[in-house]
Short mmCIF file of C-alpha atoms in Angstrom, two decimals:
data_model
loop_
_atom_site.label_atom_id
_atom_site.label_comp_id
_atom_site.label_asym_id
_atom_site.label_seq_id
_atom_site.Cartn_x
_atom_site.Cartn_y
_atom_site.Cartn_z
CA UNK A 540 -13.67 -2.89 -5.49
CA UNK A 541 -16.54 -4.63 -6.59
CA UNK A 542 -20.19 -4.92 -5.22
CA UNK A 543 -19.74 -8.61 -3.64
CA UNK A 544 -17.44 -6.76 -1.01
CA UNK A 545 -20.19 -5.62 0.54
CA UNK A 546 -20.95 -9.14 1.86
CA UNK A 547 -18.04 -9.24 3.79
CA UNK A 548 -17.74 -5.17 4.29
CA UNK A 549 -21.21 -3.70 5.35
CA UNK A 550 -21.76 -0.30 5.25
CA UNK A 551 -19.33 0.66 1.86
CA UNK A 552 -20.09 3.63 0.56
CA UNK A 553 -20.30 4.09 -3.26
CA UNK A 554 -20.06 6.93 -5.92
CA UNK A 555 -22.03 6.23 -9.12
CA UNK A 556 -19.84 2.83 -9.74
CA UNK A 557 -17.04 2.77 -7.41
CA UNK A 558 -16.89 2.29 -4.04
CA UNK A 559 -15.33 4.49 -1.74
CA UNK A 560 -12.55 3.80 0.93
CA UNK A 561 -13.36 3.63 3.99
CA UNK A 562 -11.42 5.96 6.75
CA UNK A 563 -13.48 5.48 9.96
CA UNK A 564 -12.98 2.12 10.74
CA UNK A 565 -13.01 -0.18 8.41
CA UNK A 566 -9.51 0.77 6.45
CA UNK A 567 -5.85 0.56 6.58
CA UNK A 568 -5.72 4.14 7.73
CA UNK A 569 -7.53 3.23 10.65
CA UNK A 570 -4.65 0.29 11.20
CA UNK A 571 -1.83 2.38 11.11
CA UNK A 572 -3.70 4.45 13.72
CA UNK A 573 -4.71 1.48 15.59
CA UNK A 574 -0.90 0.81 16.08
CA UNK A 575 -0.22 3.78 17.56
CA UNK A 576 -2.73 3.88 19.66
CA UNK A 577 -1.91 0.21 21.19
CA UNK A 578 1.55 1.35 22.37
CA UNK A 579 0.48 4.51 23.35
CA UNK A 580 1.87 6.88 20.90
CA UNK A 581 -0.70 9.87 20.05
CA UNK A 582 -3.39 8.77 16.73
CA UNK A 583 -3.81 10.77 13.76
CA UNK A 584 -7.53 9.31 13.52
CA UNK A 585 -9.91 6.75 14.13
CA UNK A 586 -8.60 3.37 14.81
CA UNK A 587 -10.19 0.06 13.51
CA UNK A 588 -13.68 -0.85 14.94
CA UNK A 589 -11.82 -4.46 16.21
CA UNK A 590 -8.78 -3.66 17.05
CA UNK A 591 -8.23 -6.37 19.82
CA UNK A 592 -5.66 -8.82 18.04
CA UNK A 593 -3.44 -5.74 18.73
CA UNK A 594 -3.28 -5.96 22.32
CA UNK A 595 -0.16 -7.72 22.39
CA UNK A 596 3.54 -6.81 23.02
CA UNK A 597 5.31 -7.59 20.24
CA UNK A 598 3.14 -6.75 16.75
CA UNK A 599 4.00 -7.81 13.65
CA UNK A 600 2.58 -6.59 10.04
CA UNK A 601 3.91 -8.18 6.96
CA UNK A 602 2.35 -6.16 4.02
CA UNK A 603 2.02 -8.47 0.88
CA UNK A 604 1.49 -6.19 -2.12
CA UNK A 605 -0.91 -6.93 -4.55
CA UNK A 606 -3.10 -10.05 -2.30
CA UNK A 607 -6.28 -8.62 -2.09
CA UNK A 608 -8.96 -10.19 0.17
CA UNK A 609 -10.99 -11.49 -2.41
CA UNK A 610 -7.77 -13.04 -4.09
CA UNK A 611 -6.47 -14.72 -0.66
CA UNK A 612 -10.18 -16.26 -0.25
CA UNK A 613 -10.38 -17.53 -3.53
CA UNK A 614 -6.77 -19.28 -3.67
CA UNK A 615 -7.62 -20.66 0.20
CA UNK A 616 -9.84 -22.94 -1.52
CA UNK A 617 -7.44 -24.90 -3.62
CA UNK A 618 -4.20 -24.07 -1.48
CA UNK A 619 -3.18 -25.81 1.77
CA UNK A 620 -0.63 -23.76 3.03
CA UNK A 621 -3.14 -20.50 3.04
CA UNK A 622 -5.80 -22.91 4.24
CA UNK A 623 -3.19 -23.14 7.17
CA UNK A 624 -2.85 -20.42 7.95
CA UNK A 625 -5.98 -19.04 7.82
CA UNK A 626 -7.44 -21.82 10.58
CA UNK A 627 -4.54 -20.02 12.78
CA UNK A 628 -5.85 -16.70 12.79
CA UNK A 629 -8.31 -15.05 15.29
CA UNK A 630 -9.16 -12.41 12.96
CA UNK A 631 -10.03 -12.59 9.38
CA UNK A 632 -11.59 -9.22 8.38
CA UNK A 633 -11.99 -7.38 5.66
CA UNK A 634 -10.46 -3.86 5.65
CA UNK A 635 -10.71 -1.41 2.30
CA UNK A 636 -7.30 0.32 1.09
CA UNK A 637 -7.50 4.02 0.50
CA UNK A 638 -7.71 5.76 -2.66
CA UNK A 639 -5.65 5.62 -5.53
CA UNK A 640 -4.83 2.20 -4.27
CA UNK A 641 -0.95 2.02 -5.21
CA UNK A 642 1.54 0.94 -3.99
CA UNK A 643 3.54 4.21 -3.33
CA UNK A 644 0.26 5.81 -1.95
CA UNK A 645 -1.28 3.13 0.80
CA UNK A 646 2.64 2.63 2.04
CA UNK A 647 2.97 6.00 3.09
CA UNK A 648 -0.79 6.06 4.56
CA UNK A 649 0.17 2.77 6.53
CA UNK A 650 3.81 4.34 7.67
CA UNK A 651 2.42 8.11 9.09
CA UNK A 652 -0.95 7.42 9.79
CA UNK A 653 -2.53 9.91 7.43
CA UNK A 654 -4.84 9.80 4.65
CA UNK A 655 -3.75 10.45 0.61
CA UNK A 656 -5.63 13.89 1.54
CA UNK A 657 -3.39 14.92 4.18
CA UNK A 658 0.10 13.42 3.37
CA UNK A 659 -0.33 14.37 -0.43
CA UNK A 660 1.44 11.46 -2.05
CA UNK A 661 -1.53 10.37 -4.58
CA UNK A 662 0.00 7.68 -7.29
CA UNK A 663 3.12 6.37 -8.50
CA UNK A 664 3.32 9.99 -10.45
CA UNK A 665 2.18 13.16 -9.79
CA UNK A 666 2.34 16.57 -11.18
CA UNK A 667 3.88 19.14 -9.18
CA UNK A 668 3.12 22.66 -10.03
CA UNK A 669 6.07 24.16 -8.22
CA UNK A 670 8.32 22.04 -9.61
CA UNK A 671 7.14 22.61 -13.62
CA UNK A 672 6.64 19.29 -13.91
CA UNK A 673 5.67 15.05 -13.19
CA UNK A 674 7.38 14.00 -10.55
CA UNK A 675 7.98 10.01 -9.56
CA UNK A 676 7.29 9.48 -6.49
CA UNK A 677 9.16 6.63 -5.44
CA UNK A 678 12.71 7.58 -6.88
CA UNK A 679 11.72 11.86 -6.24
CA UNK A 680 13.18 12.97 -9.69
CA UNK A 681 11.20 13.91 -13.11
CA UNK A 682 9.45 10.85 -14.19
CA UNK A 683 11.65 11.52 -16.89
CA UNK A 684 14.66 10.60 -15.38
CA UNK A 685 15.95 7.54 -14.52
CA UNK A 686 18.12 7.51 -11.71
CA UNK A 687 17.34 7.96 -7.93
CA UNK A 688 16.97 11.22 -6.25
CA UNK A 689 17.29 13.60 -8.37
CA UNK A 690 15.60 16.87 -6.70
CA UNK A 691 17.40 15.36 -3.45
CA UNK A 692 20.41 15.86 -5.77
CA UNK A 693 20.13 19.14 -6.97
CA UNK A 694 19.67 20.28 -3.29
CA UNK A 695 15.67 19.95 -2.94
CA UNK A 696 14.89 18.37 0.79
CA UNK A 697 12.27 15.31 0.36
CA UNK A 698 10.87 16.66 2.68
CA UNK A 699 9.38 19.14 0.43
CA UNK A 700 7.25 16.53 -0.94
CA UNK A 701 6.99 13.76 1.10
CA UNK A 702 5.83 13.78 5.08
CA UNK A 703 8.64 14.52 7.77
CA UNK A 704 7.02 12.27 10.95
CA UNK A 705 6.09 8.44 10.26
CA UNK A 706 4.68 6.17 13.00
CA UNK A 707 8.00 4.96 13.88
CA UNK A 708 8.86 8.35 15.24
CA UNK A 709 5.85 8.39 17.37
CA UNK A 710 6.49 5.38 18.64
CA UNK A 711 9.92 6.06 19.24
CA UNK A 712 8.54 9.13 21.43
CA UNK A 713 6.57 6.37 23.41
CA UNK A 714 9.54 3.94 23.88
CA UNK A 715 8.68 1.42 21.88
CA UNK A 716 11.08 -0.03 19.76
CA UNK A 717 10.30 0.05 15.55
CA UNK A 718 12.24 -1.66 12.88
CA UNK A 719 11.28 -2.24 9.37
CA UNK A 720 12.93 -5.25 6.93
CA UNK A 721 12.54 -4.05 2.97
CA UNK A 722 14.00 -5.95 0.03
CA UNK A 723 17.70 -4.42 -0.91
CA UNK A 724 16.68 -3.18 -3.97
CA UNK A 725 13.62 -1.06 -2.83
CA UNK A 726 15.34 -0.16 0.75
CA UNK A 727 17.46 3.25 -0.58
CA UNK A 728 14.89 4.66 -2.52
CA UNK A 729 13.88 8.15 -1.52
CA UNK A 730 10.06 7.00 -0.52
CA UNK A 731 11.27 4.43 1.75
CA UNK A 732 14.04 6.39 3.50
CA UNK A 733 11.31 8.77 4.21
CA UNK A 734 8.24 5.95 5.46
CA UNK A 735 10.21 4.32 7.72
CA UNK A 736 12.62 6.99 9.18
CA UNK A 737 12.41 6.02 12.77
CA UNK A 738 12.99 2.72 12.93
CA UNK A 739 15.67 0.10 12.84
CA UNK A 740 16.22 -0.76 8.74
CA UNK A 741 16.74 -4.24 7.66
CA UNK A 742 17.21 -5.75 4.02
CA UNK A 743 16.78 -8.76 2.65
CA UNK A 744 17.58 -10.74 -0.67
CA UNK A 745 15.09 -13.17 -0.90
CA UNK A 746 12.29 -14.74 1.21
CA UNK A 747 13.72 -16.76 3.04
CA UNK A 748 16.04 -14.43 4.56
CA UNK A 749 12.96 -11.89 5.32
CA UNK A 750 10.92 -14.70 6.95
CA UNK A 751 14.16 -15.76 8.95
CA UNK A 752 14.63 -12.08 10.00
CA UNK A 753 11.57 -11.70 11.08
CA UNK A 754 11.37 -14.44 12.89
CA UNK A 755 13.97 -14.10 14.96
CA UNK A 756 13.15 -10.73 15.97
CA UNK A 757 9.44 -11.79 16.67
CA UNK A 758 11.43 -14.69 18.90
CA UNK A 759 14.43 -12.30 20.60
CA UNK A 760 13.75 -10.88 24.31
CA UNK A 761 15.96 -7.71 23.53
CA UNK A 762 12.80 -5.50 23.31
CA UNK A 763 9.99 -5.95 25.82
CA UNK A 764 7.58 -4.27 23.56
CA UNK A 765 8.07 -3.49 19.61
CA UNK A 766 6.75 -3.06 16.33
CA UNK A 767 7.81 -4.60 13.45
CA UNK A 768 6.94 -3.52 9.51
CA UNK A 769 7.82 -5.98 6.71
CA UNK A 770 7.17 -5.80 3.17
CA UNK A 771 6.78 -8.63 0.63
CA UNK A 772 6.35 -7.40 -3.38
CA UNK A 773 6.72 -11.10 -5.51
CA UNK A 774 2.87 -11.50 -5.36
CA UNK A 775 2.66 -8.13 -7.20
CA UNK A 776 5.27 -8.39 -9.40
CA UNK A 777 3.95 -12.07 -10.44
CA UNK A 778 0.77 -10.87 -10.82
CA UNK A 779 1.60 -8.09 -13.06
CA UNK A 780 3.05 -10.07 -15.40
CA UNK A 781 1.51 -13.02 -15.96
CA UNK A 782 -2.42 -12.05 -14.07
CA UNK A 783 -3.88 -12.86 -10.72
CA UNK A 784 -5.52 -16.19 -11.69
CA UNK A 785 -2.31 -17.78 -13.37
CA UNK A 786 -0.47 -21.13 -12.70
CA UNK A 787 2.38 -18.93 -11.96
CA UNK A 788 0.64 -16.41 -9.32
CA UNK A 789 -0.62 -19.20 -7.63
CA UNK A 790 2.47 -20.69 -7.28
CA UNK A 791 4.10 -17.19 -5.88
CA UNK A 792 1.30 -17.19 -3.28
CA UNK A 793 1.81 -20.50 -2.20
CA UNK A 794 5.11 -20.32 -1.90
CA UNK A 795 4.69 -17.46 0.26
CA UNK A 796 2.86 -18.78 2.65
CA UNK A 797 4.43 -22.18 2.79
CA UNK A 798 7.85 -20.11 4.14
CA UNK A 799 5.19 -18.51 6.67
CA UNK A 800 4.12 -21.01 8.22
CA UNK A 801 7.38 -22.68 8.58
CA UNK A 802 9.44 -20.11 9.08
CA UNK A 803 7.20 -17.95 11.51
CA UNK A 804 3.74 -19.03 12.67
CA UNK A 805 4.94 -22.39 13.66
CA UNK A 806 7.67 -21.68 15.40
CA UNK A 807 6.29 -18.75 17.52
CA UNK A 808 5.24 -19.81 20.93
CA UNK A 809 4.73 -16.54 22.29
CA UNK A 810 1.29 -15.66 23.36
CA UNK A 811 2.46 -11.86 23.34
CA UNK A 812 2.77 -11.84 19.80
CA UNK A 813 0.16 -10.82 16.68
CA UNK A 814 1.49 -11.09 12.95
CA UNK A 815 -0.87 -9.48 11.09
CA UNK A 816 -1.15 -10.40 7.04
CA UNK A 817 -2.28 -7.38 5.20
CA UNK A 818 -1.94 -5.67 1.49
CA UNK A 819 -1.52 -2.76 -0.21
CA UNK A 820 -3.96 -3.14 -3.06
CA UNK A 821 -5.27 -6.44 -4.57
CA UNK A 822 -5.53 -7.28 -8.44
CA UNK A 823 -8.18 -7.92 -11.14
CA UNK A 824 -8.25 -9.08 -14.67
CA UNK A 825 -9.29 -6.29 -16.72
CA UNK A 826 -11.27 -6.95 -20.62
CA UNK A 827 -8.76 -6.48 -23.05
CA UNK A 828 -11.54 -4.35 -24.53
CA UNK A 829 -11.46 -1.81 -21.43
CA UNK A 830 -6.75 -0.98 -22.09
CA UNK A 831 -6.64 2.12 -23.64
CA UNK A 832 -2.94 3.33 -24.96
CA UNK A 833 -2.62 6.87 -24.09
CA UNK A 834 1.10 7.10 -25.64
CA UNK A 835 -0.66 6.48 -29.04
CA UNK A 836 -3.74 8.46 -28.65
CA UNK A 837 -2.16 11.71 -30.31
CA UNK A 838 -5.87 13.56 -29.98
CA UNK A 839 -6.15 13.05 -26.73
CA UNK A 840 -2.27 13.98 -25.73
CA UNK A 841 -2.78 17.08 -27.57
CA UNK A 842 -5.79 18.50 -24.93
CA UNK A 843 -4.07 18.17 -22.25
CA UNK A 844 -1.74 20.40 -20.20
CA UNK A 845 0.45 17.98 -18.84
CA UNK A 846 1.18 14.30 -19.42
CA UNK A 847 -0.82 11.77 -18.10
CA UNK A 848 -0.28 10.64 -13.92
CA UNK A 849 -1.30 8.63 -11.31
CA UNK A 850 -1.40 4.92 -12.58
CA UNK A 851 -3.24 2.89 -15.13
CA UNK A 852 -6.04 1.89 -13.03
CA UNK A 853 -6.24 5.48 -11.58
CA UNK A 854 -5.54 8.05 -14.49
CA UNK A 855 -4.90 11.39 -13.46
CA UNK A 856 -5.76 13.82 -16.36
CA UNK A 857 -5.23 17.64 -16.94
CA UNK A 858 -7.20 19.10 -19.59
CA UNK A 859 -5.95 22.41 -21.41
CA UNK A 860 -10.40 23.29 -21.58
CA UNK A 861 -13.27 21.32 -21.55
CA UNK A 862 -13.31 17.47 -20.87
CA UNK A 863 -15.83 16.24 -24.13
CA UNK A 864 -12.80 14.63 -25.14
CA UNK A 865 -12.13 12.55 -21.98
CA UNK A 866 -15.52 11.69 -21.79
CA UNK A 867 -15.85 10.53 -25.22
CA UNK A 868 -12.87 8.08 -24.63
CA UNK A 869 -13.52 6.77 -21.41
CA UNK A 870 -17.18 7.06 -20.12
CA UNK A 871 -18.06 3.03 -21.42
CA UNK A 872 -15.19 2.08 -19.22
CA UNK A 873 -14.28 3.76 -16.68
CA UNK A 874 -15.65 6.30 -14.01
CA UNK A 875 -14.36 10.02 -15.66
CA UNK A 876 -14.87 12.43 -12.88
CA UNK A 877 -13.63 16.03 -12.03
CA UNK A 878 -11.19 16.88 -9.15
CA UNK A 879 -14.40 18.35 -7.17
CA UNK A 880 -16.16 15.35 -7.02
CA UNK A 881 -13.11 13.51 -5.74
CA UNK A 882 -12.54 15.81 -2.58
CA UNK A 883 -16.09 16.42 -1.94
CA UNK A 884 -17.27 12.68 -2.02
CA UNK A 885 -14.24 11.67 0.55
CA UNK A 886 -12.08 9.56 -1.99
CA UNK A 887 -8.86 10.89 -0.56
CA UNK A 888 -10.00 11.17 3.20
CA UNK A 889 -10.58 13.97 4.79
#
C-alpha cells in the first residue's frame, strides 16, 4: 500500500515503509463484522465507521480478487462500463485489506469475522510445528503434495487448522438466510468447505452463469432477508500473468463489469437491496530488479530451518541463528522484520 492512499484513507498507520491494516474501521474485518451486525447476529469487532449502505434486506458482496482501489480508479478513467457503475453507487470508499494480503488469508477474515491474529490462517503456506512441516492452506496437505486434503485424509479434522464458526453460522443463528456461489473448481477445496459452512453452496462455470445466479437470487422473494457471498478470481488470475496495466487485464476488468451491469445492477429494482463490490488484495508492478529467486539462492536455503512460506510479496522466513544473511539480501528491497515487530506493531490484528 503506497503513501498516495492516504489521500483517500486518512489516518493509516505506517511501520518504517509499510503501512499497516487497518482493523477499527476502516478494513474488511470491520465489513465482515458490519454484516453481522446489520442482521443482528452477535460481532466479533468493530464494524465499519459508514456502514449505512448495509441497512437493507437483501445484501450482496461480490469479492473480485486482485481489483484493488487504486486499480478500479485508474481503469474508471478509460473504461465505460466501470464508469457505470461507479455513477450507480452511493458509496465509494476506500477500505484497507488485512495483513498478509492473500487470497487464502483476507477470505477467511471476510467469512468468520476475525483477524489473521485470531483465526491463524496467515498466507497461502504456512509452517506448522505440530505437524513437522509446510502446510498449504487452501488444499490442507504438505505443500508438497499435490492432491486435495490430505491431513483430512489421513484422519486429521480441518478443523485443527482452520476456524470451526464462519458468519454464515451466525447468521443462521439469527434467521437469516446465507448462501455463497464459488467457481466449480475452487468450491471442494478444504478452505472453502470450511469459510462458507453455513450457507447455501452454489457453483458456477463461467461468468455469466455467476452473474445470472446471483441475480436471480438478489430478484427471488423466497427469503425476506439474506446474505449473499460471491467470489470472482479472472481479474487475479489475468493479472498474474500478464500484469495489472496490460491490454489483456483491462480487457478482464471490463468484461467484468460489462456482465454487471447487465446482468445485475440494471435489472434490480429493489430498493431493499445493496451489492457491494469489494477485493481481496489489489496488484502492483514490481522492478524486475526487486524478484529475488529463493529456489536458486543455495546460501540462503542453507540458514534456514524450514523452507520458505507465506507468499512472494509476503515472505515468511525461519532462520536456523542470526538474520545478517536475510538482511544482506533483502534490506534494499523489501521491509525484513522479526516476528516481534509484527505482533507488537498490530500487522495481524489484535
Amino acid at each position: 500500500m503506497s503513501a498516495d492512499l492516504t489521500t483517500v484513507l486518512p489516518g493509516l498507520r505506517n511501520y518504517s515503509r509499510v503501512y499497516l491494516p487497518s482493523y477499527d474501521g476502516s478494513g474488511i474485518l470491520n465489513l465482515s463484522n458490519s454484516i453481522l451486525k446489520r442482521f443482528g447476529a452477535r460481532s466479533f469487532g468493530k464494524t465499519l465507521k459508514d456502514d449505512s449502505v448495509l441497512s437493507k434486506k437483501k445484501v450482496a458482496v461480490i469479492v473480485v480478487d486482485g481489483l484493488g482501489y487504486r486499480q478500479l480508479h485508474e481503469v474508471a478513467q478509460t473504461l465505460q462500463p466501470v464508469t457505470q457503475a461507479l455513477s450507480k453507487s452511493s458509496v465509494d470508499s476506500c477500505i484497507t485489506t488485512v495483513f498478509p494480503s492473500t487470497t487464502s488469508t483476507v477470505l477467511t477474515t471476510l467469512n468468520t469475522a476475525l483477524s489473521p491474529a485470531q483465526h491463524g490462517v496467515i498466507g497461502f503456506s504456512m509452517y506448522v510445528k505440530e505437524l513437522g512441516c509446510v502446510v498449504n492452506n487452501i488444499s490442507f496437505s504438505p505443500i508438497s503434495e499435490k492432491w486435495e486434503g490430505g491431513f483430512e485424509a489421513a484422519g486429521l479434522e480441518p478443523g485443527y487448522l482452520y476456524p470451526k464458526r464462519t458468519i454464515y453460522n451466525s447468521l443462521w443463528e439469527s434467521g437469516v438466510h446465507s448462501r455463497s456461489i464459488n467457481p466449480s473448481n475452487l468450491a471442494n477445496t478444504v478452505l472453502s468447505r470450511m469459510l462458507y459452512g453455513g450457507a447455501e453452496k452454489f457453483r458456477y462455470s463461467q461468468l455469466s452463469d455467476m452473474m445470472v445466479t446471483l441475480r436471480r437470487f438478489l430478484t427471488d422473494k423466497v427469503y425476506e432477508q439474506e446474505f449473499i457471498m460471491a467470489y470472482w478470481s479472472g481479474v487475479d488470475t489475468i493479472a498474474h500473468k500478464y500484469g495489472p496495466t496490460s491490454d489483456e487485464y483491462k480487457a478482464e476488468v471490463h468484461g467484468f463489469f460489462s456482465m454487471l451491469n447487465s446482468q445485475v445492477l440494471d435489472r434490480i429494482s429493489d430498493r431493499e437491496t445493496a451489492v457491494i463490490i469489494t477485493a481481496d488484495h489489489g496488484h502492483a508492478d514490481i522492478p524486475e530488479g526487486n524478484f529475488h529467486d529463493l529456489s536458486q539462492d543455495s546460501e540462503l536455503l542453507n540458514t534456514l530451518f524450514v523452507p520458505p512460506t507465506g507468499d512472494s510479496r509476503a515472505v515468511f522466513l525461519y532462520p536456523k541463528s542470526d538474520a545478517d544473511v536475510l538482511h544482506a539480501r533483502f534490506t534494499g528491497t523489501s521491509e525484513v522484520l522479526k516476528r516481534q515487530e509484527i505482533t507488537k506493531n498490530g500487522f495481524l490484528g489484535e
